[in-house]
Amino acid sequence: MIRESYLNWLILLGLLAVPIWALTADEPFTITLATRAAILALAAVGLNIALGIGGLVSFGHAMFFGIGGYVMGILAYHAQSFTPLDLGAFSIAGTKSMPIIWLVALILSGLAAWIVGLLSLRTGGVYFIMITLAFAQMFFYFSISWSTYGGEDGLSIYVRNGFPGLNTLDPIQFFGICFVLLCLVLFLNARLQGSPFGLALNAARQVPARVETVGLDPMRIKLLAFVISGAITGLAGALFADLNRFVSPTMFSWQMSGEFIVLIIIGGVGRLMGPVVGASLFVLLEHWLGGLTEFWHIYLGTILLLIVLFARGGLIGFLTGKEGAHV
Amino acid sequence: MSTILIIEQVLNGVQFGVMLFLMAAGLTLIFGVMGLINLAHGSLYMVGAFAAAAVAGATGSFLLALVAALAAAAAAGALIEMVVIRRLYQAAHLDQVLATFALILIFTEGTRWFFGSFPLFLDIPDYLSGPVTLPGGIQYPLYRLALIAIGLAVGAGLWWLIERTRLGIQIRAGENDREMIAALGVDISRLYTLVFALGAALAGLAGALVGAIQSVQVGMGEPVLILAFVVIVIGGIGSIRGAFVGAILVGLTDTLGGIFLPGFFGLFMAPGAASQTGSAIASMAIYILMTLVLIWRPSGLFGARA
């Protein structure tokens, strides 16, 4: 059995070591795979705050992922076509600058999470799972019929957006950006878990009535957690769109939401590094099994089943010998 | 817009709703009795459709194809219940979602591996094809009318089974208190397998019946699964009556929304923008309906518990 804090550092170093090795071995594709893992991990870290600590099983986080993606797509599309974005009362120019795109993605997905959370948190249990799914489906169908930005075909961005002082077209530099953001969010998550807010959120998942008795409003705590969670997943969406230089309604699909949940459960629900382990393993399996057989989903399904049935607490729970949070 | 068109569209909506009911009834029964979220229900729908297409292709008989769909889906349902699902009853909803998500992956790729990626076709038999003339001079496809009739008959049968038979008493008792009926000597694990197989058979039947008007292909189950979830959430999870009302509501909203919303927006918007906005809202309509229902009644129309 390994101490979880040692394991966490080991996992983070592992994710950093792979692309550095790939750089020396001149394998740019491996760097792209690691970048993909880092971005998916970031999205799942976002979900893990709502799901793991707060017990809010959202089956609609693809909604925020897609909002982030479309923020990047729309702003960059207006910048590359030199047409201003008309917002009715006023119009703004598009941008190819990552920090601005991130900020807009964080704000808009956080705002969406606030509205969706306000409505969804009235329900609980299975109903919460399903109402979040319904909101994501609304965005999915809306993006399909929104022909201004490509509709079903999606939107291609020809050149990756820029970051001051860096060449984002270089795979290792783009990986660096994603990795630093992932570390920042993980740090935030770790601080949050130990903070009074994190403790209250944890308590609101376990015994909402008792939280209320000590004078806290569990609804407000959960809503704030949902907003933070949605904003982080939105940021990941903007990065994901930049990685592929492409946005499409698939980013809003329910399979995407399902994938985020899968990433968290593989790693371990409520674990700080659970999403990182889950995303790395998922990308690895996708690449390795996908190269081995066209029907790799059968093996993925079998592995997932075995994890659910025999490794409760995910891989980190399995390695540290401790069960995870109960959701 | 003519009355005939409206009646036709209402019938289409009811037909769609009734088929959704077949899916939703199994789903809601399984949740009500076992407390299990079964994402793999859509896979059972697909299994039914593929079994029907394969048997119809080999024998040419539509009735045999329906029997095969029922049998194959029920067998697949009983099998996954005994191998996997049984271990999940005590697990958290999250584990159930993941495990049944894994089953979807296995079923989908397994079917693709076995039957290939190309869609199969299931033909409507001669005695059910062609239009019939309804009172008022409306021409309507006989097969779709037959679907409505079959759906209503299954609904009535299900009501009889649950309200009037010994098995139904056990199912209802199981919903309320599983330890108690186990203590009274009912073999609870056999009851669970039976309920699961029954739900699976209904899904398989729906798959075969709908497969004859659409194509039979891998992945056909998931869109229907999501709709069936919308249905049972609107109706209240665990309630068969709620599933029926929800299914008809969703069927009508989806069908009528697609027809009338573009025209409705045309009343106060430019034609091009109206048809685009109208069809966008129409594709979101059932999710908007579900959200409104849940905001009004957080546990569905007929739901007792959350």
XYZ file of C-alpha atoms in Angstrom:
633
model
C 0.000 0.000 0.000
C 1.251 3.449 -0.957
C 0.605 6.745 0.832
C -1.768 8.795 -1.292
C 0.328 11.992 -1.113
C 3.424 10.202 -2.507
C 1.279 8.589 -5.182
C -0.129 11.986 -6.208
C 3.334 13.441 -6.858
C 4.338 10.279 -8.709
C 1.303 10.579 -11.003
C 1.951 14.239 -11.771
C 5.649 13.575 -12.471
C 4.642 10.690 -14.715
C 2.381 12.898 -16.795
C 5.242 15.416 -17.088
C 7.925 12.810 -17.847
C 6.171 11.220 -20.823
C 6.158 14.279 -23.114
C 9.686 15.241 -22.042
C 10.835 11.765 -23.013
C 8.856 12.111 -26.256
C 10.653 15.388 -26.975
C 14.083 13.778 -26.701
C 12.931 10.736 -28.679
C 11.351 13.015 -31.307
C 7.831 11.592 -31.021
C 5.550 14.638 -31.372
C 2.416 12.488 -31.509
C 3.062 11.191 -27.998
C 3.238 14.809 -26.804
C -0.183 15.418 -28.391
C -1.555 12.350 -26.592
C -0.204 13.635 -23.271
C -1.747 17.047 -23.986
C -5.075 15.356 -24.662
C -4.802 13.484 -21.361
C -3.966 16.708 -19.496
C -6.972 18.528 -20.990
C -9.415 15.679 -20.341
C -8.000 15.476 -16.810
C -8.650 19.201 -16.366
C -12.277 18.766 -17.464
C -12.700 15.829 -15.099
C -11.061 17.705 -12.196
C -13.775 20.279 -12.732
C -16.488 17.632 -12.585
C -14.799 15.972 -9.601
C -15.322 19.096 -7.488
C -19.097 18.866 -7.972
C -19.298 15.074 -8.099
C -16.570 13.878 -5.767
C -16.754 16.448 -2.977
C -20.305 17.712 -3.434
C -21.979 14.464 -4.511
C -23.648 16.202 -7.449
C -23.718 13.522 -10.142
C -23.892 15.729 -13.203
C -24.527 13.822 -16.421
C -24.363 17.094 -18.346
C -20.866 18.462 -17.908
C -20.323 18.224 -21.667
C -22.508 21.340 -21.710
C -19.720 23.408 -20.079
C -17.030 21.644 -22.104
C -18.919 22.560 -25.272
C -19.519 26.146 -24.162
C -15.777 26.557 -23.642
C -15.146 24.983 -27.033
C -17.617 27.225 -28.810
C -16.283 30.339 -27.034
C -12.894 29.539 -28.539
C -14.422 28.600 -31.896
C -16.602 31.685 -32.240
C -14.020 34.234 -31.062
C -11.290 32.732 -33.255
C -13.663 32.392 -36.215
C -14.461 36.104 -36.107
C -10.771 36.909 -35.779
C -9.738 34.723 -38.707
C -12.535 36.005 -40.968
C -12.052 39.642 -39.836
C -15.777 40.066 -39.159
C -16.926 41.636 -35.892
C -19.146 39.570 -33.611
C -22.530 41.275 -33.582
C -24.177 41.161 -30.153
C -27.205 43.283 -30.938
C -26.539 46.472 -28.974
C -22.791 46.459 -29.611
C -20.284 44.398 -31.537
C -16.860 43.115 -30.552
C -13.918 41.942 -32.605
C -12.886 38.303 -32.437
C -9.614 37.365 -30.809
C -6.828 34.834 -31.212
C -5.419 35.432 -27.752
C -5.659 32.462 -25.395
C -5.870 34.372 -22.075
C -8.870 36.380 -23.297
C -10.561 33.255 -24.658
C -9.974 31.434 -21.359
C -11.444 34.294 -19.391
C -14.569 34.432 -21.553
C -14.889 30.627 -21.400
C -14.587 30.653 -17.593
C -17.160 33.418 -17.235
C -19.732 32.072 -19.687
C -19.559 28.450 -18.542
C -19.665 29.595 -14.927
C -22.726 31.679 -15.725
C -24.374 28.719 -17.482
C -23.554 26.540 -14.462
C -25.139 29.109 -12.167
C -28.416 29.138 -14.120
C -28.511 25.363 -14.655
C -27.528 24.754 -11.035
C -30.206 27.112 -9.741
C -32.874 25.108 -11.589
C -31.395 21.606 -11.222
C -30.513 21.678 -7.540
C -34.231 21.747 -6.722
C -34.210 18.062 -7.628
C -32.038 15.307 -6.239
C -30.776 11.785 -6.911
C -31.671 10.319 -10.270
C -33.691 13.388 -11.176
C -30.597 15.546 -10.852
C -28.651 13.173 -13.128
C -31.395 13.414 -15.717
C -32.108 17.154 -15.581
C -28.425 17.976 -16.097
C -28.481 15.566 -19.047
C -31.527 17.386 -20.421
C -29.788 20.766 -20.287
C -26.744 19.355 -22.083
C -29.002 17.852 -24.754
C -30.596 21.271 -25.293
C -27.185 22.748 -26.037
C -26.351 19.756 -28.240
C -29.424 20.154 -30.438
C -29.082 23.931 -30.459
C -25.489 23.709 -31.704
C -26.570 21.267 -34.421
C -29.177 23.657 -35.776
C -27.051 26.819 -35.369
C -25.893 27.048 -38.969
C -23.978 30.359 -38.527
C -21.210 28.421 -36.792
C -21.186 25.276 -38.901
C -24.200 23.467 -37.418
C -23.672 19.736 -37.517
C -20.359 20.023 -39.401
C -18.666 22.057 -36.690
C -16.208 24.873 -37.066
C -12.547 24.643 -38.129
C -9.956 27.113 -36.867
C -6.934 27.143 -39.149
C -4.208 28.343 -36.792
C -3.939 27.608 -33.075
C -4.536 30.656 -30.885
C -1.561 32.470 -29.435
C -0.169 32.965 -25.947
C 2.124 35.968 -25.322
C 5.763 34.898 -25.407
C 5.146 31.293 -26.464
C 4.874 29.461 -29.754
C 1.683 27.464 -29.251
C 2.138 25.552 -32.504
C 5.076 23.743 -30.918
C 3.485 20.668 -29.286
C 5.667 20.730 -26.174
C 4.940 24.420 -25.499
C 1.203 23.860 -25.853
C 1.514 20.866 -23.545
C 3.316 23.126 -21.081
C 0.416 25.577 -21.077
C -2.133 22.816 -20.468
C 0.011 21.161 -17.807
C 0.514 24.401 -15.888
C -3.214 25.115 -15.985
C -3.915 21.568 -14.787
C -1.466 22.027 -11.888
C -3.025 25.368 -10.970
C -6.504 23.867 -10.889
C -5.272 20.839 -8.915
C -3.683 23.223 -6.401
C -6.952 25.142 -6.192
C -8.805 21.857 -5.705
C -6.442 20.753 -2.922
C -6.779 24.101 -1.133
C -10.527 23.988 -1.587
C -10.824 20.524 -0.043
C -9.194 21.728 3.169
C -10.945 25.093 3.293
C -14.072 25.797 5.363
C -16.040 25.900 2.112
C -14.725 22.468 1.073
C -15.527 20.980 4.475
C -19.033 22.455 4.360
C -19.509 21.067 0.853
C -18.343 17.638 1.969
C -20.787 17.813 4.847
C -23.601 18.988 2.565
C -23.102 15.806 0.515
C -23.216 13.571 3.562
C -25.833 15.120 5.848
C -27.498 18.223 4.398
C -29.840 18.514 7.387
C -26.957 18.868 9.826
C -25.300 21.524 7.667
C -28.529 23.462 7.775
C -28.707 23.111 11.567
C -25.356 24.831 12.037
C -26.665 27.776 10.051
C -25.279 27.123 6.563
C -27.404 26.906 3.440
C -26.526 23.612 1.666
C -28.146 24.849 -1.557
C -25.863 27.856 -1.804
C -22.790 25.774 -1.041
C -23.695 23.218 -3.694
C -24.533 25.946 -6.202
C -21.153 27.612 -5.715
C -19.417 24.242 -6.126
C -21.389 23.613 -9.312
C -20.373 27.024 -10.711
C -16.669 26.461 -9.946
C -16.932 22.983 -11.413
C -18.646 24.168 -14.606
C -16.185 27.015 -15.121
C -13.175 24.677 -14.893
C -14.713 22.218 -17.348
C -15.448 25.185 -19.639
C -11.780 26.187 -19.541
C -10.845 22.624 -20.481
C -13.287 22.850 -23.386
C -11.527 25.932 -24.761
C -8.172 24.122 -24.559
C -9.601 20.958 -26.138
C -10.928 22.993 -29.064
C -7.505 24.609 -29.428
C -5.796 21.216 -29.394
C -7.959 19.941 -32.244
C -8.387 23.368 -33.882
C -11.976 22.239 -34.337
C -15.273 22.537 -32.458
C -18.388 20.516 -33.171
C -21.632 19.533 -31.425
C -19.889 16.291 -30.330
C -18.367 18.318 -27.501
C -21.930 18.734 -26.147
C -22.898 15.062 -26.590
C -24.047 12.881 -23.697
C -21.280 10.407 -24.513
C -18.819 13.172 -23.625
C -20.541 13.696 -20.253
C -20.424 9.944 -19.719
C -16.727 9.914 -20.560
C -15.954 12.498 -17.847
C -17.756 10.385 -15.257
C -15.856 7.330 -16.497
C -12.519 9.154 -16.117
C -13.326 10.037 -12.521
C -14.489 6.566 -11.557
C -11.466 4.865 -13.130
C -9.179 7.030 -11.030
C -11.283 7.201 -7.895
C -14.224 9.433 -6.989
C -13.335 12.471 -4.902
C -9.576 11.807 -5.111
C -7.438 14.777 -5.994
C -5.516 12.875 -8.663
C -8.345 10.531 -9.650
C -9.170 12.437 -12.851
C -5.496 12.596 -13.861
C -5.039 8.845 -13.499
C -8.371 8.211 -15.218
C -7.644 10.502 -18.162
C -4.104 9.190 -18.669
C -5.250 5.587 -18.582
C -8.196 6.344 -20.863
C -6.033 8.055 -23.501
C -3.477 5.258 -23.225
C -6.118 2.556 -23.674
C -7.791 4.462 -26.485
C -4.494 4.711 -28.337
C -3.107 1.282 -27.534
C -6.261 -0.842 -27.833
C -7.504 1.323 -30.706
C -4.328 0.461 -32.623
C -4.709 -3.210 -31.738
C -8.296 -3.773 -32.803
C -11.140 -1.860 -34.389
C -13.437 -3.142 -31.627
C -11.451 -1.722 -28.712
C -14.632 -0.535 -26.977
C -15.368 -4.158 -26.023
C -12.138 -4.279 -24.021
C -12.688 -0.808 -22.595
C -16.165 -1.893 -21.480
C -14.803 -5.041 -19.871
C -12.100 -3.110 -18.010
C -14.684 -0.592 -16.750
C -16.935 -3.411 -15.556
C -14.057 -5.024 -13.677
C -13.178 -1.702 -12.026
C -16.775 -1.128 -10.909
C -17.242 -4.662 -9.652
C -13.850 -5.310 -8.045
C -11.935 -2.055 -7.531
C -14.366 0.192 -5.686
C -12.623 3.470 -4.986
C -10.968 3.384 -8.407
C -7.331 2.755 -9.151
C -6.099 5.154 -6.473
C -8.352 3.464 -3.953
C -6.984 0.116 -5.130
C -3.358 1.262 -4.770
C -3.730 3.013 -1.418
C -6.103 0.435 0.026
C -8.639 3.065 1.028
C -12.173 3.413 -0.180
C -13.181 6.673 -1.811
C -16.005 9.061 -1.132
C -19.498 7.618 -1.205
C -21.725 9.357 -3.702
C -53.077 23.998 -41.884
C -55.727 21.401 -42.603
C -57.493 19.255 -40.035
C -56.366 16.109 -41.860
C -52.710 17.041 -41.474
C -53.207 17.780 -37.795
C -54.960 14.449 -37.173
C -52.225 12.617 -39.080
C -49.538 14.296 -37.017
C -51.364 13.581 -33.769
C -51.547 9.900 -34.781
C -47.816 9.945 -35.590
C -47.147 11.490 -32.208
C -49.241 8.859 -30.419
C -47.517 6.073 -32.362
C -44.084 7.425 -31.385
C -45.244 7.862 -27.806
C -46.598 4.335 -27.567
C -43.306 2.863 -28.771
C -41.456 5.023 -26.235
C -43.806 3.629 -23.615
C -42.638 0.067 -24.365
C -39.071 1.191 -23.647
C -39.940 3.380 -20.699
C -42.177 0.782 -19.005
C -39.276 -1.649 -18.610
C -36.920 1.071 -17.491
C -39.287 2.443 -14.872
C -40.228 -1.042 -13.636
C -36.565 -1.950 -13.174
C -35.920 1.294 -11.330
C -39.057 0.991 -9.230
C -38.477 -2.599 -8.138
C -34.688 -2.865 -8.012
C -33.675 0.797 -7.691
C -31.344 0.370 -10.657
C -30.482 2.879 -13.383
C -30.064 0.729 -16.458
C -28.317 2.582 -19.273
C -28.005 -0.718 -21.148
C -31.753 -0.750 -21.819
C -31.088 0.764 -25.244
C -28.802 -2.160 -26.043
C -31.655 -4.577 -25.366
C -33.771 -2.582 -27.827
C -30.975 -3.061 -30.368
C -30.687 -6.773 -29.581
C -34.416 -7.158 -30.253
C -34.201 -5.353 -33.570
C -31.197 -7.355 -34.756
C -32.721 -10.679 -33.705
C -35.912 -9.785 -35.581
C -34.030 -8.709 -38.716
C -31.913 -11.862 -38.680
C -34.887 -14.208 -38.207
C -37.053 -12.358 -40.728
C -34.204 -12.595 -43.218
C -33.867 -16.354 -42.642
C -37.535 -17.379 -42.445
C -39.454 -14.520 -44.069
C -42.007 -14.535 -41.264
C -42.667 -11.284 -39.407
C -44.438 -13.030 -36.526
C -41.496 -15.375 -35.982
C -39.248 -12.312 -36.084
C -41.252 -10.671 -33.276
C -41.089 -13.858 -31.220
C -37.336 -13.990 -31.792
C -36.975 -10.349 -30.718
C -38.878 -11.001 -27.486
C -36.930 -14.167 -26.747
C -33.494 -12.783 -27.603
C -33.960 -9.573 -25.611
C -35.407 -11.428 -22.623
C -32.534 -13.925 -22.700
C -29.929 -11.166 -23.007
C -31.652 -9.307 -20.162
C -31.737 -12.364 -17.895
C -28.092 -13.091 -18.706
C -26.755 -9.631 -17.857
C -28.946 -9.537 -14.753
C -27.426 -12.746 -13.458
C -23.829 -11.997 -14.435
C -23.480 -8.256 -13.794
C -26.565 -6.358 -12.654
C -27.184 -8.545 -9.607
C -23.963 -7.252 -8.034
C -25.058 -3.634 -8.444
C -28.331 -3.453 -6.499
C -26.600 -2.296 -3.326
C -24.130 -0.080 -5.199
C -24.348 3.694 -5.594
C -26.178 5.136 -8.603
C -22.826 6.275 -9.921
C -21.484 2.713 -10.043
C -24.672 1.553 -11.758
C -24.355 4.272 -14.381
C -20.757 3.311 -15.080
C -21.324 -0.437 -15.157
C -24.295 -0.214 -17.488
C -22.386 2.335 -19.608
C -19.689 -0.351 -19.896
C -22.368 -2.852 -20.964
C -23.449 -0.444 -23.737
C -19.876 -0.391 -25.065
C -19.690 -4.185 -24.977
C -23.093 -4.713 -26.636
C -22.558 -2.053 -29.303
C -19.139 -3.243 -30.385
C -20.149 -6.885 -30.029
C -23.068 -6.339 -32.397
C -20.860 -4.430 -34.824
C -18.353 -7.268 -34.715
C -21.042 -9.890 -35.331
C -23.321 -8.170 -37.867
C -21.004 -5.535 -39.363
C -21.521 -1.791 -39.575
C -24.076 -1.789 -42.378
C -27.731 -1.360 -41.452
C -30.043 -4.362 -41.847
C -33.568 -4.044 -43.144
C -36.724 -5.471 -41.707
C -39.704 -5.348 -44.055
C -43.273 -4.652 -43.043
C -45.302 -7.806 -43.835
C -47.803 -7.618 -46.733
C -50.852 -7.952 -44.497
C -49.803 -4.857 -42.527
C -48.526 -2.664 -45.362
C -50.405 -0.043 -47.289
C -52.718 2.698 -46.086
C -56.171 2.405 -44.580
C -58.906 5.007 -44.824
C -60.048 6.291 -41.467
C -63.432 7.913 -40.824
C -63.267 11.408 -42.298
C -61.331 10.263 -45.357
C -57.887 10.270 -43.763
C -55.364 7.914 -45.345
C -53.049 6.470 -42.699
C -50.469 3.644 -42.848
C -51.926 0.416 -41.447
C -48.599 -0.581 -39.871
C -48.463 2.554 -37.742
C -52.034 1.929 -36.588
C -51.000 -1.617 -35.711
C -48.109 -0.223 -33.639
C -50.531 1.966 -31.691
C -52.810 -1.041 -31.111
C -49.945 -3.294 -30.010
C -48.602 -0.617 -27.690
C -51.983 -0.050 -26.079
C -52.528 -3.801 -25.739
C -49.145 -4.233 -24.056
C -49.954 -1.328 -21.759
C -53.259 -2.950 -20.780
C -51.542 -6.307 -20.313
C -48.928 -4.743 -18.092
C -51.610 -3.069 -15.997
C -53.377 -6.428 -15.619
C -50.128 -8.178 -14.723
C -49.208 -5.676 -12.046
C -52.632 -4.988 -10.567
C -54.352 -8.362 -10.914
C -51.857 -11.221 -10.682
C -49.823 -12.835 -7.942
C -46.592 -11.859 -9.671
C -47.844 -8.272 -9.785
C -48.474 -8.298 -6.041
C -44.924 -9.510 -5.477
C -43.557 -6.807 -7.783
C -45.493 -4.083 -5.994
C -44.449 -5.457 -2.626
C -40.845 -5.553 -3.821
C -41.022 -1.852 -4.628
C -42.049 -1.069 -1.089
C -39.947 -3.383 1.022
C -37.593 -5.943 -0.400
C -36.463 -7.425 2.933
C -40.033 -8.001 4.020
C -41.129 -9.934 0.963
C -37.908 -11.960 1.066
C -38.772 -12.806 4.675
C -42.219 -13.904 3.536
C -40.639 -16.596 1.386
C -40.605 -14.988 -2.052
C -37.463 -15.863 -3.965
C -36.334 -12.297 -4.439
C -33.435 -12.956 -6.791
C -35.696 -14.980 -9.098
C -38.266 -12.176 -9.000
C -35.593 -9.633 -9.931
C -34.358 -11.729 -12.855
C -37.945 -12.109 -14.024
C -38.697 -8.376 -13.830
C -35.464 -7.577 -15.621
C -36.220 -10.095 -18.383
C -39.749 -8.695 -18.721
C -38.435 -5.152 -19.125
C -35.837 -6.389 -21.587
C -38.468 -8.231 -23.627
C -40.557 -5.058 -23.907
C -37.506 -3.128 -25.101
C -36.714 -5.869 -27.626
C -40.302 -5.815 -28.904
C -40.114 -2.042 -29.356
C -36.815 -2.414 -31.207
C -38.265 -4.974 -33.626
C -41.471 -3.006 -34.246
C -39.674 0.298 -34.836
C -36.933 -1.483 -36.797
C -39.458 -2.157 -39.550
C -40.060 1.568 -40.159
C -36.497 2.711 -39.539
C -33.324 0.809 -40.299
C -31.792 -1.728 -37.938
C -28.309 -0.512 -37.105
C -25.655 -0.460 -34.421
C -26.158 2.404 -31.985
C -29.910 2.664 -32.677
C -30.676 2.127 -29.006
C -28.983 5.139 -27.439
C -31.150 7.979 -28.838
C -34.248 6.008 -27.794
C -32.714 5.317 -24.402
C -32.226 9.025 -23.729
C -35.825 9.700 -24.791
C -37.081 6.879 -22.580
C -35.235 8.431 -19.651
C -36.846 11.765 -20.404
C -40.202 9.952 -20.406
C -39.779 8.250 -17.048
C -38.383 11.373 -15.428
C -41.385 13.384 -16.633
C -43.769 10.666 -15.488
C -42.060 10.068 -12.174
C -39.539 7.248 -11.855
C -41.081 3.925 -10.865
C -44.609 4.723 -12.030
C -45.993 2.765 -15.014
C -48.909 5.172 -15.304
C -46.440 8.071 -15.289
C -44.419 6.331 -17.994
C -47.518 6.070 -20.166
C -48.551 9.701 -19.725
C -44.949 10.866 -20.133
C -44.466 8.779 -23.286
C -47.556 10.185 -24.990
C -46.584 13.731 -23.934
C -43.065 13.339 -25.286
C -44.284 11.686 -28.496
C -46.782 14.457 -29.177
C -44.408 17.295 -28.219
C -41.649 15.963 -30.437
C -43.848 15.291 -33.468
C -46.095 18.328 -33.277
C -43.237 20.670 -32.317
C -41.328 19.773 -35.473
C -44.387 20.513 -37.611
C -45.913 23.548 -35.975
C -43.095 25.515 -34.309
C -41.508 26.828 -37.554
C -44.963 28.053 -38.615
C -45.537 29.570 -35.183
C -42.301 31.568 -35.320
C -43.251 32.599 -38.877
C -46.073 34.640 -37.379
C -43.646 37.256 -36.087
C -40.275 36.531 -37.742
C -38.821 36.529 -41.244
C -39.446 33.151 -42.984
C -35.792 32.033 -43.114
C -35.021 32.909 -39.500
C -38.400 31.503 -38.412
C -37.801 28.068 -39.899
C -34.319 27.927 -38.386
C -35.391 29.109 -34.939
C -38.488 26.919 -35.117
C -36.597 23.744 -35.915
C -33.930 24.563 -33.307
C -36.561 25.010 -30.601
C -38.437 21.936 -31.857
C -35.390 19.699 -31.434
C -34.982 21.014 -27.889
C -38.722 20.925 -27.122
C -38.898 17.687 -25.138
C -35.936 18.680 -22.979
C -37.571 22.034 -22.320
C -40.768 20.143 -21.418
C -38.869 17.902 -19.032
C -37.105 20.817 -17.378
C -40.382 22.659 -16.883
C -42.013 19.563 -15.396
C -39.106 19.021 -13.001
C -39.055 22.661 -11.910
C -42.786 22.446 -11.248
C -42.709 18.959 -9.661
C -39.159 17.908 -8.728
C -40.050 14.195 -8.705
C -42.100 13.987 -11.876
C -45.836 13.981 -12.527
C -46.666 10.708 -10.751
C -43.460 10.202 -8.772
C -43.669 9.413 -5.100
C -40.022 9.366 -4.116
C -36.891 11.043 -5.375
